mmCIF file of C-alpha atoms in Angstrom:
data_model
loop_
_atom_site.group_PDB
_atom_site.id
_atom_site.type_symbol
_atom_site.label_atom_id
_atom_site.label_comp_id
_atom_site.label_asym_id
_atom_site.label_seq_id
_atom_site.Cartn_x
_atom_site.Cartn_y
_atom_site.Cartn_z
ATOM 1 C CA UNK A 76 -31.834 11.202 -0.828
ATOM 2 C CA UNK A 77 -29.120 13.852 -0.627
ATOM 3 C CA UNK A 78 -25.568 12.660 0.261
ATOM 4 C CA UNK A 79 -24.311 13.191 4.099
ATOM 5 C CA UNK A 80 -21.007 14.941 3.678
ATOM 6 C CA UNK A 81 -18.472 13.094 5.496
ATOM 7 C CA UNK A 82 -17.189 14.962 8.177
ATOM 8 C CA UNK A 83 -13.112 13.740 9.978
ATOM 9 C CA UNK A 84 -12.241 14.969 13.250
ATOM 10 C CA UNK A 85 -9.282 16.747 14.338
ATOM 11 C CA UNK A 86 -6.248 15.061 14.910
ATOM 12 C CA UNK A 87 -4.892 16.009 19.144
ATOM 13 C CA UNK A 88 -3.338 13.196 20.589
ATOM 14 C CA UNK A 89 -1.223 9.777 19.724
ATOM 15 C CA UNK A 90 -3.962 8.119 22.049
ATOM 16 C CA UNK A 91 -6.896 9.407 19.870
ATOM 17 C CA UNK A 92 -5.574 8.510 16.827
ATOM 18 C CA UNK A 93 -4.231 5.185 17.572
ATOM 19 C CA UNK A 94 -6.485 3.828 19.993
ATOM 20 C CA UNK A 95 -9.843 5.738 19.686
ATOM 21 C CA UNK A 96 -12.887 5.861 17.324
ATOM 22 C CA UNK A 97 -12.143 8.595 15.715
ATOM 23 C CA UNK A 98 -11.315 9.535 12.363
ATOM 24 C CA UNK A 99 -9.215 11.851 11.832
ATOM 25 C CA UNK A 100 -7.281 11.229 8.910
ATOM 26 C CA UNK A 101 -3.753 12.857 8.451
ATOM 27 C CA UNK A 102 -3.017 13.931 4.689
ATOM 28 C CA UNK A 103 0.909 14.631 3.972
ATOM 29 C CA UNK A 104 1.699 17.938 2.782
ATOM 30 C CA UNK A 105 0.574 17.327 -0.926
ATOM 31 C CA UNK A 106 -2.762 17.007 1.137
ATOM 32 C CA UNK A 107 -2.240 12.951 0.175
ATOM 33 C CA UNK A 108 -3.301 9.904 1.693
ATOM 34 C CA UNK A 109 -1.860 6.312 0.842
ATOM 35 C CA UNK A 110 -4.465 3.824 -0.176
ATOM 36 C CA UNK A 111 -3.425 0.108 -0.605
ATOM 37 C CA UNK A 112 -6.622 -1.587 -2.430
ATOM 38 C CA UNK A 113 -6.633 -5.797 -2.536
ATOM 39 C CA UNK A 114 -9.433 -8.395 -3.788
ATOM 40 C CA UNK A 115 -12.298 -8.706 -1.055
ATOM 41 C CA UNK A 116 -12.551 -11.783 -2.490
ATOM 42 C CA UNK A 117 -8.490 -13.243 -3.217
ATOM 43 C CA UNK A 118 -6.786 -10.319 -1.180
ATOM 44 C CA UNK A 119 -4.309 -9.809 -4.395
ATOM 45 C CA UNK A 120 -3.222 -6.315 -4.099
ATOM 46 C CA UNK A 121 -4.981 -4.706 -6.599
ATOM 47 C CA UNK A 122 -2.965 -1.032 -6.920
ATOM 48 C CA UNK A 123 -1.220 1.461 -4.285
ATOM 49 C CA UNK A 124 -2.892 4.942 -4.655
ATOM 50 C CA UNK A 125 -3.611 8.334 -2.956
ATOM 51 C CA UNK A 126 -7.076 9.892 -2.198
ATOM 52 C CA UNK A 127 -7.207 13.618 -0.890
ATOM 53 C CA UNK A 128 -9.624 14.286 1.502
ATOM 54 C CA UNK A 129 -12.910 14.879 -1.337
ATOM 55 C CA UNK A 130 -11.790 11.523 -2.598
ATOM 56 C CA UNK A 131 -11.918 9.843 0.734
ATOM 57 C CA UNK A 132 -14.875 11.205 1.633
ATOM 58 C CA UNK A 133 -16.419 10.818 -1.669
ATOM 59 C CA UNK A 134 -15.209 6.849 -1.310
ATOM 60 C CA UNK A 135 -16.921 6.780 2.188
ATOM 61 C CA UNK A 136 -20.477 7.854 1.536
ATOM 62 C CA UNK A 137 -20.702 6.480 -2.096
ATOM 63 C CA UNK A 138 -19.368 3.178 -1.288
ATOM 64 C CA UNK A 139 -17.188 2.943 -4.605
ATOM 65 C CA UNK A 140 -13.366 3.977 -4.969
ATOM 66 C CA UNK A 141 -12.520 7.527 -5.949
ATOM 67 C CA UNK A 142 -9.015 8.575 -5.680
ATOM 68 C CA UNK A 143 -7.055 11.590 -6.640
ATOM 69 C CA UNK A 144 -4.660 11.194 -9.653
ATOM 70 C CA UNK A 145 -1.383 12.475 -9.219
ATOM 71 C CA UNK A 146 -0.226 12.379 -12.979
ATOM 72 C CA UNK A 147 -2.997 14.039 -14.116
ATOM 73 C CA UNK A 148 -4.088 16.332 -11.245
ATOM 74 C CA UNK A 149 -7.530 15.656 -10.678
ATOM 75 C CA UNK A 150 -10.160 13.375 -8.463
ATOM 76 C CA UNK A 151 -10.938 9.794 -10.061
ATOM 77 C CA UNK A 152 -13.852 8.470 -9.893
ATOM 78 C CA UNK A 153 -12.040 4.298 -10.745
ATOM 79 C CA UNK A 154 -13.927 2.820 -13.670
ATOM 80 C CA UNK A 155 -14.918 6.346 -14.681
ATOM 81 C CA UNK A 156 -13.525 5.412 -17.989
ATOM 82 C CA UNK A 157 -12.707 2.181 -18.240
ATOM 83 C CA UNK A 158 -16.315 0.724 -16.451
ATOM 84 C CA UNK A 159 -13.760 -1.043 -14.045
ATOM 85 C CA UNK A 160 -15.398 0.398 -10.822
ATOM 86 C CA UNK A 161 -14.214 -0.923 -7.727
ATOM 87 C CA UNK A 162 -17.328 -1.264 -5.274
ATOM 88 C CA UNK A 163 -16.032 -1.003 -1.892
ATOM 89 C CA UNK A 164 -16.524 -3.873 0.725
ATOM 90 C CA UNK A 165 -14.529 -2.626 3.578
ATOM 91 C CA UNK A 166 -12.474 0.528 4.443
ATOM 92 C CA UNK A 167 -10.257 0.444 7.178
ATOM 93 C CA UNK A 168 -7.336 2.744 8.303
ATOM 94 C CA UNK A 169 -4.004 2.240 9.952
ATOM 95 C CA UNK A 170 -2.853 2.873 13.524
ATOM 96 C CA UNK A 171 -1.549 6.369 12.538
ATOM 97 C CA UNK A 172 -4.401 6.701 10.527
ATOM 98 C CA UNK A 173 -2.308 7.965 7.288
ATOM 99 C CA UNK A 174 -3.192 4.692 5.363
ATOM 100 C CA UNK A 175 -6.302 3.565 3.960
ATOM 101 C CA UNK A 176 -6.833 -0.202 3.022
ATOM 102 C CA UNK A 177 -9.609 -0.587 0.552
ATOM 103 C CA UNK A 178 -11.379 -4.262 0.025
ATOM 104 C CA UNK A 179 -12.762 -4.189 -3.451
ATOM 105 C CA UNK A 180 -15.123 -5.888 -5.980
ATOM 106 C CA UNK A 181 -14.226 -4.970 -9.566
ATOM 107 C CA UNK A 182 -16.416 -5.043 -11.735
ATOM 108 C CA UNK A 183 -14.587 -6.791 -15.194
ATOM 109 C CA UNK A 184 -12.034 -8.395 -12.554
ATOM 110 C CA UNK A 185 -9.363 -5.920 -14.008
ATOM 111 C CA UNK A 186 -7.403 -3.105 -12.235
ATOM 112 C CA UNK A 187 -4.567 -2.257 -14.212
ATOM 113 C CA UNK A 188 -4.367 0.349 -16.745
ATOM 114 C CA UNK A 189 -1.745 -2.107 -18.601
ATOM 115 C CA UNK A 190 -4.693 -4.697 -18.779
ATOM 116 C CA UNK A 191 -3.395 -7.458 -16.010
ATOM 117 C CA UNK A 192 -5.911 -8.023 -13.332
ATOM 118 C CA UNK A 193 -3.439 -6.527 -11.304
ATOM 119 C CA UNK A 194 -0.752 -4.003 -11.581
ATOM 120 C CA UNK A 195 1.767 -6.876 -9.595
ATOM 121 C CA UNK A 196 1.952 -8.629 -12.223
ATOM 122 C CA UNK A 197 5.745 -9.015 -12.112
ATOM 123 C CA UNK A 198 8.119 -10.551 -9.091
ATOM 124 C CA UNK A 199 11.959 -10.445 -8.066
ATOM 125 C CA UNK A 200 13.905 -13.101 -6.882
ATOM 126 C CA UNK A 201 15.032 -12.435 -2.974
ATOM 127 C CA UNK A 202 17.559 -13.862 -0.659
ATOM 128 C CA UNK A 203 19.019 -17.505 -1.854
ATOM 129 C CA UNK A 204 16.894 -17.541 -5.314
ATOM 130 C CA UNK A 205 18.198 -13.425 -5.851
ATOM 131 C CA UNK A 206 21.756 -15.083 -5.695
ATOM 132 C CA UNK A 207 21.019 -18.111 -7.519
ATOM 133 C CA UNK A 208 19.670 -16.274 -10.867
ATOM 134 C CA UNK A 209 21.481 -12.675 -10.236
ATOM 135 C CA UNK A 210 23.920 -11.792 -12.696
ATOM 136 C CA UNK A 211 26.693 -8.767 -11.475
ATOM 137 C CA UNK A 212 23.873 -8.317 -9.187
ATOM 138 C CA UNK A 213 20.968 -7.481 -11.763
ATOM 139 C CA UNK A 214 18.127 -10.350 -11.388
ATOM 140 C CA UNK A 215 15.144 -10.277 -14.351
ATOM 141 C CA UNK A 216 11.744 -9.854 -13.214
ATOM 142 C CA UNK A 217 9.511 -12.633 -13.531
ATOM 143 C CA UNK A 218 5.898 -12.800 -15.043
ATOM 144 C CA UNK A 219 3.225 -13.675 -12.540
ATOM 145 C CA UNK A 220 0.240 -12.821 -14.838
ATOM 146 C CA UNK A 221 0.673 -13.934 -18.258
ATOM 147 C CA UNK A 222 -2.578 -13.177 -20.004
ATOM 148 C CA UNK A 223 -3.987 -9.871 -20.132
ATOM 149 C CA UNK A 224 -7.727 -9.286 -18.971
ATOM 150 C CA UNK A 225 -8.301 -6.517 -21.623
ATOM 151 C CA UNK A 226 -6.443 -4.321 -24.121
ATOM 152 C CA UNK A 227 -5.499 -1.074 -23.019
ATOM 153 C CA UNK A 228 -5.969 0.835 -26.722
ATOM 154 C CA UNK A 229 -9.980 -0.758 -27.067
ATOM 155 C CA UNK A 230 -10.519 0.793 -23.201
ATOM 156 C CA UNK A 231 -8.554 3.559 -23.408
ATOM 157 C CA UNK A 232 -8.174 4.545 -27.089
ATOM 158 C CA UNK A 233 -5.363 7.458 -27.622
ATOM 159 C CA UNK A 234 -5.613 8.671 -23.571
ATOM 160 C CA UNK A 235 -2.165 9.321 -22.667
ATOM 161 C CA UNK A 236 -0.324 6.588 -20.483
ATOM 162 C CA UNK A 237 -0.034 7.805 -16.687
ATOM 163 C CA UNK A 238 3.531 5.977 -16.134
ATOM 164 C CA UNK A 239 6.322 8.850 -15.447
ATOM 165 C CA UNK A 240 10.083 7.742 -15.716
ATOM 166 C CA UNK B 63 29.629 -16.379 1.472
ATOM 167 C CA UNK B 64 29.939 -12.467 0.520
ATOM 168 C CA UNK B 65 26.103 -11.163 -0.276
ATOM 169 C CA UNK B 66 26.169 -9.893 -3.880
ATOM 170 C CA UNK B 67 24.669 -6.206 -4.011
ATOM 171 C CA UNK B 68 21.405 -5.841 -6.063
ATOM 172 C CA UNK B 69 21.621 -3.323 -8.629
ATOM 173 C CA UNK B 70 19.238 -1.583 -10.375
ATOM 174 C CA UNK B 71 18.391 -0.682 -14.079
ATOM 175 C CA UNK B 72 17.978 2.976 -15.010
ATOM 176 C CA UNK B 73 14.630 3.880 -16.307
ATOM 177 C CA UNK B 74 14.559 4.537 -19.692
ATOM 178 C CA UNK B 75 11.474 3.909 -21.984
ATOM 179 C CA UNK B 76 7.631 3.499 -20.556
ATOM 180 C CA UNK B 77 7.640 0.284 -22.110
ATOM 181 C CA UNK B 78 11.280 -1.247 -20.898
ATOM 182 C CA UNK B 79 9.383 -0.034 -17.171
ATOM 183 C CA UNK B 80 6.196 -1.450 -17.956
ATOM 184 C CA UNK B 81 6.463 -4.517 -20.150
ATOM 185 C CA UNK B 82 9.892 -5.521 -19.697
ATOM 186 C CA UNK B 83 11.818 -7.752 -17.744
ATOM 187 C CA UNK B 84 14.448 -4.679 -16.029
ATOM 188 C CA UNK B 85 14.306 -3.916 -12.393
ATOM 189 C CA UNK B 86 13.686 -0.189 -12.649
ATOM 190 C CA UNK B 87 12.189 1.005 -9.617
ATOM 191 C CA UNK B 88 11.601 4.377 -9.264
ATOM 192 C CA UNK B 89 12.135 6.224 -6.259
ATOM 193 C CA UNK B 90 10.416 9.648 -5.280
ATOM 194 C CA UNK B 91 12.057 12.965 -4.294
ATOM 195 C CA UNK B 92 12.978 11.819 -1.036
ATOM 196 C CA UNK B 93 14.300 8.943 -2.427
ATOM 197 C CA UNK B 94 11.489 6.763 -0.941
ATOM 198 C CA UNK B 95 9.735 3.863 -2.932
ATOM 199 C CA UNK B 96 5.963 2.707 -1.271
ATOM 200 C CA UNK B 97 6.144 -0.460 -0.026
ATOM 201 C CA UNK B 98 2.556 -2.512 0.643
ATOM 202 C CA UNK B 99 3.293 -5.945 3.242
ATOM 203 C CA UNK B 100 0.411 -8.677 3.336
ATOM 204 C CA UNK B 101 0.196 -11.710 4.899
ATOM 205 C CA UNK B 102 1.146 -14.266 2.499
ATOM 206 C CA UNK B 103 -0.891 -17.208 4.156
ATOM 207 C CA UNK B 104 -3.865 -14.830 4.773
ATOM 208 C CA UNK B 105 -3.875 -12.426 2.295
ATOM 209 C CA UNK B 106 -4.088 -9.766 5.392
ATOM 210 C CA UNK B 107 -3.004 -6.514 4.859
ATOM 211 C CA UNK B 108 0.014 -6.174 7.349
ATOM 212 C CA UNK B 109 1.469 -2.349 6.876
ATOM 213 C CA UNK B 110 2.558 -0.157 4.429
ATOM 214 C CA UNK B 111 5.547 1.716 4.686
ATOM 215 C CA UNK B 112 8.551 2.631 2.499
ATOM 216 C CA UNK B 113 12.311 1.626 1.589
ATOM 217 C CA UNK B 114 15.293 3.607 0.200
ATOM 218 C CA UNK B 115 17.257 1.934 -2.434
ATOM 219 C CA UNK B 116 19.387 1.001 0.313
ATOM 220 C CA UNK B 117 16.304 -0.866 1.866
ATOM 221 C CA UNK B 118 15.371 -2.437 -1.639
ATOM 222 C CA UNK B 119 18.462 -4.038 -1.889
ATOM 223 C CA UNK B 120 18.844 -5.575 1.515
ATOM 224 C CA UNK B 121 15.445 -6.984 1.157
ATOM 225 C CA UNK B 122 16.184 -8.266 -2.118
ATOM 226 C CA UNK B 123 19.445 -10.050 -1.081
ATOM 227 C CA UNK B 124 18.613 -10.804 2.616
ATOM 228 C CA UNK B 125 15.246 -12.219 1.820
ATOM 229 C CA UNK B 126 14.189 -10.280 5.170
ATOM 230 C CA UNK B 127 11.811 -7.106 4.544
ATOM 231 C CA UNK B 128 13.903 -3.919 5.416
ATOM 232 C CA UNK B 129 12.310 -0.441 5.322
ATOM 233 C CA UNK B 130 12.996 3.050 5.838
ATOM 234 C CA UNK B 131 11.571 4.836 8.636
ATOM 235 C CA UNK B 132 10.086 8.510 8.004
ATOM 236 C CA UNK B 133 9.995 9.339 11.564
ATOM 237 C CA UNK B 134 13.306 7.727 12.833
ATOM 238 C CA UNK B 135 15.192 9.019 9.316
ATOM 239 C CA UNK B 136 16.902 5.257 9.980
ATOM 240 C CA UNK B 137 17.059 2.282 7.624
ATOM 241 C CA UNK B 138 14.926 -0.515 9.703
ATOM 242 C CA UNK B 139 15.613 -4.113 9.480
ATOM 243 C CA UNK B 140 12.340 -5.006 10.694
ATOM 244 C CA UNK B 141 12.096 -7.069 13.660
ATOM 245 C CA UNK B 142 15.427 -5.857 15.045
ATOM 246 C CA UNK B 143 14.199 -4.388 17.713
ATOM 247 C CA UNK B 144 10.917 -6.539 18.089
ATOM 248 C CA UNK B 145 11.736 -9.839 17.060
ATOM 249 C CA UNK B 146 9.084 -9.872 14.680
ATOM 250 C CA UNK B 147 11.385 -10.209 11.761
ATOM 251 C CA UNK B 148 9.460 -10.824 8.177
ATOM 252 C CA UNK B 149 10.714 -13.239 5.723
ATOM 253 C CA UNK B 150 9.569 -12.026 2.471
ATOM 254 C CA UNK B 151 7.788 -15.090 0.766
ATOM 255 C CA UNK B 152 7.885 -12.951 -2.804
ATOM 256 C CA UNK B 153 8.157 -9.612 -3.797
ATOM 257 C CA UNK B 154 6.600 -8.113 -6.243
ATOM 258 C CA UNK B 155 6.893 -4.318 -8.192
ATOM 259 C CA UNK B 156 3.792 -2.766 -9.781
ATOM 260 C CA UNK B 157 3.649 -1.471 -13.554
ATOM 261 C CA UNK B 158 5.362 1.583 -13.750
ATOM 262 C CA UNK B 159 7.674 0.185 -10.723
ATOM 263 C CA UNK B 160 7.093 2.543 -7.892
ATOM 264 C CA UNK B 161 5.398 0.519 -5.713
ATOM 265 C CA UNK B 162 6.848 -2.444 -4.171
ATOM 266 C CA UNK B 163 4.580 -5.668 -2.651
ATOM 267 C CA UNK B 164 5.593 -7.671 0.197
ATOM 268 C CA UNK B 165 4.397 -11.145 0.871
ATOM 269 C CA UNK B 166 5.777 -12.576 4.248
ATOM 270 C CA UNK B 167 5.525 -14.919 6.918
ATOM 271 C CA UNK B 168 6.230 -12.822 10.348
ATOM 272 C CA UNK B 169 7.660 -14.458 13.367
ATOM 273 C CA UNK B 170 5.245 -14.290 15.908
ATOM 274 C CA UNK B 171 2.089 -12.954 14.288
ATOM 275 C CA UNK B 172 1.563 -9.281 14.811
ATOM 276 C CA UNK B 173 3.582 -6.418 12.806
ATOM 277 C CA UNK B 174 1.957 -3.414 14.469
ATOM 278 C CA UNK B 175 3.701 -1.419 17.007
ATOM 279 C CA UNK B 176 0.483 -0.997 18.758
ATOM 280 C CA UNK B 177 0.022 -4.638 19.561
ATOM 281 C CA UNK B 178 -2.047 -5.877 17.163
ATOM 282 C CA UNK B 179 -1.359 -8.807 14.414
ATOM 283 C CA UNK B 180 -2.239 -6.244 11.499
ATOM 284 C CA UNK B 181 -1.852 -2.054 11.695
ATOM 285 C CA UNK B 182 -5.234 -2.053 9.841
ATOM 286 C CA UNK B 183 -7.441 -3.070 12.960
ATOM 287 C CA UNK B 184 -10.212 -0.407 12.078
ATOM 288 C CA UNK B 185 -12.884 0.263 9.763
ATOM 289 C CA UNK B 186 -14.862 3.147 8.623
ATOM 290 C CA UNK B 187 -18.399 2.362 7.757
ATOM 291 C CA UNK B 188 -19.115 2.817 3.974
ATOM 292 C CA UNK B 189 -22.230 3.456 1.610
ATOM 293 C CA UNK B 190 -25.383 2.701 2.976
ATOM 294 C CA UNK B 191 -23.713 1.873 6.019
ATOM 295 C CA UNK B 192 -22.287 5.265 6.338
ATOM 296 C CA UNK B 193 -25.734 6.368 6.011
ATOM 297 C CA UNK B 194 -27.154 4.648 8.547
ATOM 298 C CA UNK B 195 -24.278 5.258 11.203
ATOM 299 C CA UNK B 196 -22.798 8.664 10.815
ATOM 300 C CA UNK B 197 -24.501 11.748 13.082
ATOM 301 C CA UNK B 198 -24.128 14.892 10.898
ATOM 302 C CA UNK B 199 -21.378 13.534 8.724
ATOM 303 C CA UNK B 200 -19.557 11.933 11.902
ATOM 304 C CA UNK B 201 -18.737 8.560 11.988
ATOM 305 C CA UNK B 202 -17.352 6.229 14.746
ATOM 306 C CA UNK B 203 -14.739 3.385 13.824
ATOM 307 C CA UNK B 204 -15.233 0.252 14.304
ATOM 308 C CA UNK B 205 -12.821 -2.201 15.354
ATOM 309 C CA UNK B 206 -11.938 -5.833 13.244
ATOM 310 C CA UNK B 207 -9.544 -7.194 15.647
ATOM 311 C CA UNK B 208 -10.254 -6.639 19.476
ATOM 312 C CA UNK B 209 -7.370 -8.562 21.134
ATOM 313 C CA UNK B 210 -3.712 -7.552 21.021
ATOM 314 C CA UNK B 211 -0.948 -9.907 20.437
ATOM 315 C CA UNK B 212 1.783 -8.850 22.488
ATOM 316 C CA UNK B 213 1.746 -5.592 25.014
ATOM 317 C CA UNK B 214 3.975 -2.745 23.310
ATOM 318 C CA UNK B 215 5.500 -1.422 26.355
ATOM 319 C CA UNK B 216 6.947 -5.469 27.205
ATOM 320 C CA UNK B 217 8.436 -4.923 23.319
ATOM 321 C CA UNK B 218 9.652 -1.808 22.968
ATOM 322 C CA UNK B 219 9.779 -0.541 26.712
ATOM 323 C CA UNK B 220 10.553 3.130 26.770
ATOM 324 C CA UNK B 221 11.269 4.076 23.274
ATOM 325 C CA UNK B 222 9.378 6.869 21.547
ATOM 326 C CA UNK B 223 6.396 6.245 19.945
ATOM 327 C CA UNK B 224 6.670 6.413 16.127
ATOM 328 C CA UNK B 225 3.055 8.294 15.260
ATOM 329 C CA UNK B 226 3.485 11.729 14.691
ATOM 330 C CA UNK B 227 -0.212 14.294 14.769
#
C-alpha cells in the first residue's frame, strides 16, 4: 500500500492553533521543530530532539521516530544504525504547536548514543541540597544510571561522536 | 542567609561533558539552553521551554523552575504571575549537556497558559491510525484532556497572549 503523504495546514490565527484541530505545525527559522521523546511505558525522558517537517511527517505515517540531525545535517531514521528504533505510541503537540512530545517503545530499552537507557543519566543538586554540597558555588553532578545498556564502540564502531563543545 | 550563585564549568573535552562529573551546560547562540518539565508524580509531560544561564542558576539555587521567555525577551520565575509556581523535585542535564530536565510538583495542577493541566493536550494520529483517519494527507487532532483547570482570562486577565503564528 503506498504511503499517504502527510499533509499540515496553514498556520492563521492564535485560536486555530491553540484551540482547534488543526495541525499546523510552526518550524523555527532553521525549519526546526522541538521534540521531547519519554518511555510510553516509565515516562523517563528518553532525549530532546528536532524533526523538520519530512521527519515529522515521515514519523506520522510510519509510526516510528525519524528526526533530523543537526550535527550531521541529515534526516534520521532512530535505530537506523544502532537497531534502537523507537516505535511510536502517541504523538501529541503543544498549545503553540512548536513542540512535539513523542511516547516511545524502544526496541533494546536504550536511547543514548553514550549507552545509558537514557541520555539523563546525570542530576544537579537544587535549592537547600545545591547549598548543602556546593563548593564556591560549583555542585558535582550526580549519577542516576550507573550501568550502561550497551557499548557505544560494538554499536557504533569508529562513527564519529555527535557531542559539540 | 545570602543564596550562593551557581557557577558553571567551561566545556572543555567531549569526555569531561559527557562522562564526567562538571556542570558544563552549553548554551546556544542566543544564549538559550532547552529545558523539558514533566510531572514528577505522573511522569506527564508538562512544557518545554528554555532558560538563560541566568535562569539555570536561579533554578539551581532557588529550587523553583525559572525560564526564559522567547516572546516576552524576560527571565520568568514561573508562577509569578499565575501562582502556579513549580518546585523542581530534580533536575537533570542530558549527555552532551544542552538539554536540561525538569521534574516538579506544580501548585495547583495545570502549567499551560491555555488552561489545561499539561500544554500537550493533543494528539496526532500515527501509523496505521494515520491511515485510517487522514483525508488526502489531512488529519484532525484529537484531544487527551477535555476539561480545563482554571479559565485563562480569571489568571492572566488582559495580558497578551504569548503564541506567536
Amino acid at each position: 500500500m503506498p504511503v499517504v503523504p502527510v499533509r499540515f495546514q496553514a498556520r492563521k490565527t492564535v485560536e486555530q492553533v491553540e484551540e482547534g484541530s488543526d495541525l499546523a505545525p510552526k518550524f523555527d527559522e532553521r525549519g526546526l521543530i522541538t521534540v521531547v521523546t519519554t518511555d510510553a511505558d516509565s515516562g523517563e525522558l528518553l532525549m530532546q530532539g528536532y524533526m523538520n517537517a519530512e521527519a515529522l511527517q515521515l514519523s506520522i505515517s510510519s509510526g516510528e521516530a525519524h528526526y533530523y540531525s543537526r550535527s550531521r545535517q541529515v534526516l534520521w531514521h532512530k535505530g537506523a544504525t544502532s537497531g534502537l528504533v523507537q516505535s511510536i505510541q502517541e504523538l501529541l503537540i503543544d498549545d503553540d504547536q512548536d513542540c512535539i512530545w513523542l511516547r516511545v517503545n524502544v526496541a533494546g530499552g536504550a536511547s543514548c548514543h553514550v549507552g545509558y537507557r537514557s541520555c539523563f543519566y546525570r542530576s544537579v543538586p537544587v535549592g537547600a541540597d545545591f547549598e548543602k554540597k556546593q563548593t564556591a558555588g560549583h555542585v558535582k553532578l550526580e549519577w542516576t544510571e550507573t550501568k550502561k545498556v550497551f557499548d557505544p564502540k560494538d554499536v557504533y564502531g569508529d562513527a564519529p561522536n555527535p557531542t559539540i563543545l
